[in-house]
Coordinates of C-alpha atoms in Angstrom, one line a residue:
Chain A
M1 CA 0.0 0.0 0.0
E2 CA 1.3 3.4 -0.9
E3 CA 1.7 6.2 1.7
K4 CA -1.3 8.5 2.1
R5 CA -0.6 12.0 1.0
I6 CA -2.3 15.2 2.3
K7 CA -4.1 16.8 -0.6
V8 CA -4.7 20.6 -0.5
L9 CA -6.7 22.9 -2.7
I10 CA -5.4 26.5 -2.6
A11 CA -8.3 28.6 -3.9
K12 CA -8.7 32.2 -4.9
P13 CA -12.3 33.1 -4.7
G14 CA -14.0 36.2 -6.0
L15 CA -12.6 39.4 -7.4
D16 CA -9.3 39.3 -5.7
G17 CA -6.5 39.4 -8.2
H18 CA -3.4 39.0 -6.0
D19 CA -2.1 35.5 -6.0
R20 CA 1.6 35.7 -5.1
G21 CA 0.9 34.7 -1.5
A22 CA -1.2 31.8 -2.6
K23 CA 1.5 30.6 -4.9
V24 CA 4.2 30.9 -2.2
I25 CA 2.2 28.8 0.3
A26 CA 1.3 26.3 -2.4
L27 CA 4.9 25.7 -3.2
A28 CA 5.8 25.5 0.5
L29 CA 3.1 22.9 1.1
K30 CA 4.5 20.9 -1.9
E31 CA 8.0 21.0 -0.4
A32 CA 6.5 19.8 2.9
G33 CA 5.3 16.7 1.0
M34 CA 1.7 17.6 0.2
E35 CA -0.1 17.4 -3.1
V36 CA -1.3 20.8 -3.9
I37 CA -3.8 22.0 -6.4
Y38 CA -4.0 25.7 -7.2
S39 CA -7.4 26.8 -8.4
G40 CA -6.4 29.9 -10.4
L41 CA -7.9 33.3 -9.9
H42 CA -11.6 34.5 -9.8
K43 CA -13.2 31.2 -8.9
T44 CA -16.7 31.1 -7.5
V45 CA -17.6 29.1 -4.4
D46 CA -19.4 26.6 -6.6
Q47 CA -16.3 26.1 -8.7
I48 CA -14.1 25.7 -5.6
V49 CA -16.4 23.1 -4.1
N50 CA -16.6 21.2 -7.4
M51 CA -12.8 21.1 -7.5
A52 CA -12.6 20.0 -3.9
I53 CA -14.9 17.1 -4.7
Q54 CA -13.3 16.0 -8.0
E55 CA -9.8 16.2 -6.6
D56 CA -10.8 14.6 -3.3
V57 CA -8.8 17.1 -1.3
D58 CA -8.4 16.8 2.5
V59 CA -8.0 20.6 3.0
I60 CA -9.4 23.7 1.3
G61 CA -7.3 26.8 1.8
L62 CA -9.0 30.0 0.8
S63 CA -6.7 32.9 0.0
I64 CA -8.5 36.2 0.3
M65 CA -6.9 39.6 0.0
S66 CA -10.0 41.6 -0.9
G67 CA -11.6 41.9 2.5
A68 CA -14.6 39.8 1.5
H69 CA -13.6 36.8 3.7
I70 CA -16.7 36.8 5.9
P71 CA -19.4 36.5 3.1
I72 CA -17.2 34.2 1.0
T73 CA -16.4 31.8 3.9
K74 CA -20.0 31.7 5.0
K75 CA -21.0 30.8 1.5
L76 CA -18.4 28.1 1.2
M77 CA -19.2 26.5 4.6
E78 CA -22.9 26.4 3.6
K79 CA -22.1 24.8 0.3
L80 CA -19.8 22.2 1.9
K81 CA -22.8 21.3 4.1
D82 CA -25.2 21.1 1.1
M83 CA -22.8 18.8 -0.7
G84 CA -22.2 16.6 2.4
I85 CA -18.4 17.2 2.4
Q86 CA -17.9 18.9 5.8
D87 CA -15.2 16.4 6.6
K88 CA -12.9 18.6 4.4
K89 CA -10.9 21.0 6.6
V90 CA -11.1 24.7 5.7
F91 CA -8.3 27.3 6.4
V92 CA -8.5 31.0 5.5
G93 CA -5.5 33.1 4.8
G94 CA -4.7 36.6 3.4
V95 CA -5.8 40.0 4.6
I96 CA -7.8 39.0 7.7
P97 CA -8.2 41.5 10.6
S98 CA -7.8 39.7 14.0
K99 CA -11.3 40.7 15.1
D100 CA -12.7 38.5 12.4
I101 CA -10.9 35.4 13.4
P102 CA -13.4 34.3 16.1
K103 CA -16.3 34.8 13.6
L104 CA -14.6 32.6 11.0
K105 CA -13.9 29.9 13.6
E106 CA -17.5 29.9 14.6
M107 CA -18.4 29.2 11.0
G108 CA -16.3 26.0 11.3
V109 CA -13.0 27.2 9.8
E110 CA -10.2 25.1 11.2
G111 CA -7.6 27.8 11.2
V112 CA -6.9 31.4 10.1
F113 CA -3.6 32.6 8.8
P114 CA -3.4 36.4 8.4
G115 CA -0.6 37.7 6.3
G116 CA 2.7 37.3 8.1
T117 CA 1.9 33.9 9.7
P118 CA 5.0 31.8 9.5
I119 CA 4.7 29.1 6.9
E120 CA 5.8 26.4 9.3
E121 CA 2.9 27.3 11.6
A122 CA 0.5 26.9 8.7
I123 CA 2.0 23.6 7.6
A124 CA 1.9 22.2 11.2
A125 CA -1.8 23.3 11.6
I126 CA -2.8 21.6 8.3
K127 CA -1.0 18.4 9.1
A128 CA -2.6 18.3 12.6
S129 CA -6.1 19.0 11.2
V130 CA -5.9 16.0 8.9
K131 CA -5.0 13.6 11.6
K132 CA -8.2 14.4 13.6
Chain B
M1 CA -16.8 5.1 5.1
A2 CA -16.9 2.2 7.4
F3 CA -16.5 -1.2 5.7
P4 CA -17.7 0.0 2.3
D5 CA -19.1 -2.7 -0.1
P6 CA -17.4 -2.6 -3.5
K7 CA -20.7 -3.5 -5.2
E8 CA -22.4 -0.5 -3.5
L9 CA -19.6 1.8 -4.4
A10 CA -19.8 0.7 -8.0
E11 CA -23.5 1.3 -8.1
R12 CA -23.1 4.8 -6.7
I13 CA -20.5 5.6 -9.3
I14 CA -22.7 4.3 -12.1
S15 CA -25.6 6.4 -10.8
G16 CA -23.3 9.5 -11.2
D17 CA -22.1 10.0 -7.6
E18 CA -18.9 12.2 -8.1
K19 CA -18.0 12.1 -4.4
V20 CA -17.7 8.4 -4.4
A21 CA -16.0 8.3 -7.8
S22 CA -13.4 10.7 -6.5
K23 CA -12.8 8.8 -3.3
V24 CA -12.4 5.5 -5.3
I25 CA -9.8 7.2 -7.5
S26 CA -7.9 8.3 -4.4
M27 CA -8.1 4.7 -3.1
L28 CA -6.6 3.5 -6.4
E29 CA -3.8 6.0 -6.0
N30 CA -3.2 4.7 -2.4
G31 CA -3.2 1.1 -3.7
E32 CA -6.1 0.1 -1.5
D33 CA -7.5 -3.4 -2.4
I34 CA -11.1 -2.3 -2.2
A35 CA -10.6 0.1 -5.0
F36 CA -9.5 -2.7 -7.3
E37 CA -12.6 -4.7 -6.3
V38 CA -14.7 -1.7 -7.4
I39 CA -12.9 -1.8 -10.8
S40 CA -13.7 -5.5 -11.0
E41 CA -17.4 -4.6 -10.6
I42 CA -17.5 -1.7 -13.1
Y43 CA -15.1 -3.1 -15.8
P44 CA -17.7 -5.2 -17.6
G45 CA -19.6 -2.0 -18.4
T46 CA -16.7 -0.1 -19.9
G47 CA -15.1 -0.1 -23.3
G48 CA -17.3 2.4 -25.1
A49 CA -15.5 5.6 -24.1
F50 CA -12.9 7.1 -26.5
R51 CA -9.6 7.6 -24.7
I52 CA -7.2 10.3 -25.9
G53 CA -3.7 10.2 -24.5
V54 CA -1.7 13.4 -24.8
T55 CA 2.0 13.4 -24.1
G56 CA 5.1 15.4 -24.8
P57 CA 7.9 17.3 -23.0
P58 CA 7.0 19.9 -20.3
G59 CA 6.0 23.2 -21.8
A60 CA 5.0 21.8 -25.2
G61 CA 1.4 23.1 -24.8
K62 CA -0.4 19.8 -23.9
S63 CA -2.8 21.5 -21.5
T64 CA -3.7 24.2 -24.0
I65 CA -4.4 21.6 -26.7
I66 CA -6.4 19.5 -24.2
D67 CA -8.4 22.6 -23.4
R68 CA -9.3 22.9 -27.1
I69 CA -10.0 19.2 -27.6
A70 CA -12.3 19.2 -24.5
T71 CA -14.1 22.3 -25.7
F72 CA -14.6 20.8 -29.1
Y73 CA -16.3 17.7 -27.8
G74 CA -18.1 19.6 -25.0
R75 CA -19.8 21.8 -27.6
G76 CA -20.9 18.7 -29.3
G77 CA -22.6 17.7 -26.1
K78 CA -20.2 14.9 -25.1
K79 CA -19.6 14.1 -21.5
I80 CA -15.9 14.6 -20.7
G81 CA -13.3 13.4 -18.2
V82 CA -9.7 14.7 -17.9
I83 CA -6.9 13.0 -16.0
A84 CA -3.9 15.3 -15.7
I85 CA -0.8 13.4 -14.5
D86 CA 1.8 15.7 -13.0
P87 CA 5.2 14.7 -11.9
T88 CA 5.8 14.1 -8.3
S89 CA 8.8 15.8 -6.8
I90 CA 10.8 12.7 -5.8
K91 CA 12.8 14.5 -3.1
S92 CA 9.9 15.8 -1.0
K93 CA 7.3 13.5 -2.4
G94 CA 4.9 16.4 -2.7
A95 CA 3.4 17.7 -6.0
F96 CA 2.1 20.9 -7.4
F97 CA -0.8 20.5 -9.9
G98 CA -0.8 23.4 -12.3
D99 CA -2.6 21.8 -15.2
R100 CA -6.1 22.9 -14.2
L101 CA -5.0 26.5 -14.7
R102 CA -4.6 26.0 -18.4
L103 CA -8.0 24.3 -18.8
K104 CA -9.8 27.6 -18.5
N105 CA -12.4 26.9 -21.2
A106 CA -12.7 23.2 -20.4
E107 CA -13.5 23.9 -16.8
K108 CA -16.7 25.6 -17.9
I109 CA -18.0 22.6 -19.8
D110 CA -21.1 21.2 -18.2
G111 CA -20.4 18.1 -16.2
I112 CA -16.7 17.9 -17.0
F113 CA -14.7 15.9 -14.4
I114 CA -11.1 17.0 -14.0
R115 CA -8.7 15.1 -11.8
S116 CA -5.1 15.7 -11.2
M117 CA -3.0 12.6 -10.3
A118 CA 0.6 12.5 -9.1
H119 CA 2.9 10.2 -11.0
R120 CA 4.2 9.0 -7.6
G121 CA 7.1 7.2 -9.2
F122 CA 5.2 3.9 -9.9
S123 CA 7.8 1.6 -11.5
G124 CA 5.3 0.6 -14.1
G125 CA 4.7 4.2 -15.2
I126 CA 1.2 5.6 -15.0
S127 CA -0.7 2.4 -15.8
K128 CA -1.8 1.2 -12.5
A129 CA -3.9 4.0 -11.0
A130 CA -4.6 5.8 -14.3
L131 CA -6.3 2.8 -15.9
G132 CA -8.6 2.5 -12.9
A133 CA -9.3 6.2 -13.0
E134 CA -10.4 5.9 -16.7
C135 CA -12.7 3.1 -15.8
V136 CA -14.3 5.1 -13.0
L137 CA -14.8 8.1 -15.2
E138 CA -16.4 5.9 -17.9
A139 CA -18.7 4.4 -15.3
L140 CA -19.7 7.9 -14.3
G141 CA -20.8 8.4 -17.8
K142 CA -17.9 10.1 -19.5
E143 CA -17.7 9.4 -23.2
I144 CA -14.5 11.2 -24.0
I145 CA -11.6 10.7 -21.6
I146 CA -8.4 12.7 -22.0
V147 CA -5.3 11.6 -20.2
E148 CA -2.4 14.0 -20.0
S149 CA 1.0 12.5 -19.1
V150 CA 4.4 13.7 -18.1
G151 CA 6.5 13.7 -21.2
V152 CA 9.9 12.4 -20.0
G153 CA 11.5 9.0 -20.2
Q154 CA 10.0 5.6 -20.6
T155 CA 6.8 6.2 -18.8
E156 CA 5.4 7.2 -22.2
L157 CA 5.2 3.6 -23.2
S158 CA 2.4 3.1 -20.8
I159 CA 0.1 5.9 -21.9
S160 CA -0.3 4.0 -25.2
F161 CA -1.6 0.9 -23.3
I162 CA -4.5 2.9 -21.9
S163 CA -5.4 5.2 -24.8
D164 CA -7.2 4.6 -28.1
I165 CA -5.1 7.4 -29.7
V166 CA -1.9 9.0 -28.5
I167 CA -1.1 12.6 -29.4
T168 CA 2.5 13.5 -28.9
V169 CA 3.0 17.3 -28.7
L170 CA 6.4 18.7 -29.6
T171 CA 7.8 22.2 -30.1
P172 CA 10.6 23.5 -32.3
D173 CA 12.7 24.3 -29.2
F174 CA 12.8 20.7 -28.1
G175 CA 16.2 20.1 -29.5
D176 CA 17.7 17.9 -32.2
E177 CA 16.8 14.6 -33.7
I178 CA 19.0 12.6 -31.3
Q179 CA 17.2 13.9 -28.3
L180 CA 13.8 13.0 -29.8
M181 CA 15.1 9.5 -30.6
K182 CA 16.4 9.0 -27.1
A183 CA 13.3 10.2 -25.5
G184 CA 11.4 7.5 -27.5
L185 CA 8.5 10.0 -27.8
L186 CA 8.2 9.5 -31.5
D187 CA 7.9 5.8 -31.3
I188 CA 4.5 5.7 -29.5
G189 CA 2.5 8.6 -30.8
D190 CA -0.3 8.0 -33.3
V191 CA -0.4 11.6 -34.1
I192 CA 2.5 14.0 -33.8
V193 CA 1.8 17.7 -33.3
M194 CA 4.4 20.4 -33.7
N195 CA 3.0 23.2 -31.6
K196 CA 4.3 26.8 -31.3
M197 CA 4.9 26.9 -35.1
D198 CA 5.4 30.7 -34.6
L199 CA 8.9 29.9 -33.2
M200 CA 12.0 30.1 -35.3
N201 CA 13.0 27.2 -37.5
A202 CA 9.7 25.5 -36.9
E203 CA 9.3 24.3 -40.4
D204 CA 12.9 22.8 -40.4
K205 CA 12.0 20.9 -37.2
V206 CA 8.9 19.6 -38.8
K207 CA 10.9 18.2 -41.7
D208 CA 13.4 16.6 -39.2
V209 CA 10.6 14.9 -37.4
E210 CA 8.9 13.7 -40.7
G211 CA 12.2 12.4 -41.9
Y212 CA 12.7 10.5 -38.7
L213 CA 9.2 9.0 -38.8
K214 CA 9.7 7.8 -42.3
S215 CA 12.9 6.0 -41.3
I216 CA 11.4 4.2 -38.3
R217 CA 7.9 3.3 -39.3
R218 CA 7.0 0.5 -41.4
E219 CA 3.6 1.8 -42.6
Q220 CA 2.9 5.2 -44.1
P221 CA 3.4 7.7 -41.3
L222 CA 0.9 10.4 -40.6
P223 CA 2.2 13.8 -41.5
V224 CA 3.0 16.1 -38.6
I225 CA 0.2 18.4 -37.7
R226 CA 1.4 22.0 -37.4
T227 CA -0.3 24.1 -34.7
I228 CA -0.2 27.3 -32.7
A229 CA -2.5 26.1 -29.8
R230 CA -2.5 29.5 -28.2
T231 CA -4.3 31.1 -31.2
G232 CA -6.0 28.0 -32.4
E233 CA -4.2 27.7 -35.7
G234 CA -4.0 24.2 -37.1
I235 CA -6.3 22.8 -34.4
E236 CA -9.2 22.1 -36.8
R237 CA -6.9 19.6 -38.6
L238 CA -6.1 18.0 -35.3
F239 CA -9.8 17.6 -34.5
E240 CA -10.3 16.0 -38.0
V241 CA -7.6 13.4 -37.4
I242 CA -8.9 12.6 -33.9
E243 CA -12.4 12.2 -35.2
E244 CA -11.2 9.9 -38.0
C245 CA -9.6 7.7 -35.4
R246 CA -12.7 7.7 -33.2
G247 CA -14.8 6.5 -36.2
K248 CA -12.6 3.6 -36.8
K249 CA -12.9 0.3 -35.1
K250 CA -10.3 -0.1 -32.3
E251 CA -7.4 -2.0 -33.9
G252 CA -4.3 -3.6 -32.4
G253 CA -6.2 -4.1 -29.2
R254 CA -4.9 -7.5 -28.3
E255 CA -1.2 -6.4 -28.5
K256 CA -1.9 -3.3 -26.4
L257 CA -3.7 -5.3 -23.9
R258 CA -0.9 -7.8 -23.7
S259 CA 1.5 -4.9 -23.0
L260 CA -0.8 -3.4 -20.4
I261 CA -1.0 -6.7 -18.5
F262 CA 2.7 -7.1 -18.7
A263 CA 3.2 -3.7 -17.2
L264 CA 0.7 -4.3 -14.5
A265 CA 2.1 -7.7 -13.7
K266 CA 5.6 -6.3 -13.4
E267 CA 4.3 -3.7 -11.0
E268 CA 2.8 -6.4 -8.8
L269 CA 6.0 -8.4 -8.9
S270 CA 8.0 -5.4 -8.1
H271 CA 6.0 -4.8 -4.9
E272 CA 6.4 -8.4 -3.9
I273 CA 10.2 -8.3 -4.3
E274 CA 10.3 -5.0 -2.4
R275 CA 8.4 -6.7 0.5
I276 CA 10.8 -9.7 0.5
M277 CA 13.9 -7.5 0.4
E278 CA 12.6 -5.4 3.3
R279 CA 11.3 -8.1 5.6
D280 CA 13.0 -11.4 4.9
S281 CA 15.9 -12.1 7.2
R282 CA 17.5 -14.4 4.6
I283 CA 18.2 -11.3 2.5
D284 CA 20.7 -9.9 5.0
E285 CA 22.5 -13.2 5.0
L286 CA 22.7 -13.2 1.3
L287 CA 23.9 -9.6 1.1
Q288 CA 26.7 -10.5 3.5
R289 CA 27.7 -13.4 1.3
V290 CA 27.9 -11.1 -1.7
E291 CA 30.0 -8.6 0.2
K292 CA 32.3 -11.4 1.2
R293 CA 32.5 -12.3 -2.4
K294 CA 31.1 -15.8 -1.7
I295 CA 28.4 -15.3 -4.3
D296 CA 28.0 -12.8 -7.1
P297 CA 25.1 -10.3 -7.5
Y298 CA 23.5 -12.1 -10.4
S299 CA 23.2 -15.3 -8.4
M300 CA 21.8 -13.4 -5.4
A301 CA 19.1 -11.8 -7.6
R302 CA 18.1 -15.2 -8.9
S303 CA 18.0 -16.4 -5.3
V304 CA 15.6 -13.6 -4.4
V305 CA 13.3 -14.6 -7.1
Q306 CA 13.5 -18.2 -5.9
L307 CA 12.5 -17.1 -2.4
L308 CA 9.5 -15.4 -3.9
L309 CA 8.4 -18.5 -5.8
E310 CA 9.1 -20.8 -2.9
D311 CA 7.3 -18.7 -0.3
G312 CA 4.2 -18.9 -2.5
K313 CA 3.0 -15.7 -0.8
M314 CA 1.7 -14.4 -4.1
E315 CA -0.3 -17.5 -4.8
E316 CA -1.9 -17.9 -1.4
E317 CA -2.8 -14.4 -0.4
R318 CA -3.4 -12.5 -3.7
W319 CA -5.0 -15.2 -5.8
R320 CA -7.3 -16.4 -3.1
R321 CA -8.7 -12.9 -2.7
R322 CA -9.4 -12.7 -6.4
E323 CA -11.5 -15.8 -6.7

């Protein structure tokens, strides 16, 4: 039997056009041994959920620099519930004010990584979440 | 999924359940026995889908061409599946799947199923999990299945075992004839595409390739198709050729199947040998004897195979489960 890998979808929802951060984390996760899919820019929540299903990812990482993290995350969490795939762990990163972190966690987000979070911390959190 | 039943999983896939289909493909990648039992269940219903293999060196434009092929068939109302095999970084064992990015138009096709798979360094090439993934996609209802493979080395031999047509995509900056010959890429393609015809010396490269094809092929070789996938130039001709192939009855099936089984069997054997080499205490004794020059490496290798056959592990465990 082959080793099980952790599969992560790094997704860029909505109008946000900045993806350097997303690409940096994607490559870091790859170096850490994970299989990473990058969604590309301007994806809808529906498209992201579709990818998450077809690629059978363990983790969905939303990268949001536009400030729209609350409505987008809410929509995503609802869609995951609709599609019966709440076992996938969700992380949100990007431009996230600390006051919004408790709100996101209440929605069911596993972890929040505002810009500046050390990559090792993100990697450790992702690995830990998959073991649960 | 606690104790899933292969028959049930198969039924769910056939009824169009993408979640289950996707999970089964993951189980195939992980080498889980139950996934192969699901394949056993669904295999009898497969065989009608048209499988297009696309190979070539990195950067040749495979994804762009696949985007166009998928869109062509999608517009015609066909149900489509795409399997994009990216290389696994051997060092860290991670992978970055960037192919989806270049399937911008294909992504929008209604009902398209796109799955990235890591090569994961299977010794038999891509055959093992990719074949199963094709079956799953076909059981889901996909009529056209496109498999994109990494274009280096000998793994290309295996894409031809699981495709009805293989399209090899080259570019003028690939290098000289010797490189092409070494890579063996020209030996397996049914259709050769020279993409990025807007680059310098493109026409010369086409002549080189056509010359090489004439010298190695016994039958009349297909002319090289010239394209600029980025703009769409030449793509219509590619569609024509693919459609011609789809219309024909599948030929040379028995030989391809034989090669596929050989590759799969080698894969199984390779795992068994790995197991013996890791766990059997007799291996260390033998290694010592080789180091002390008491026996030579060839003889030891033959002894390892003997151990395998004598143990009969393969016979007892594996074959019993198959009956």
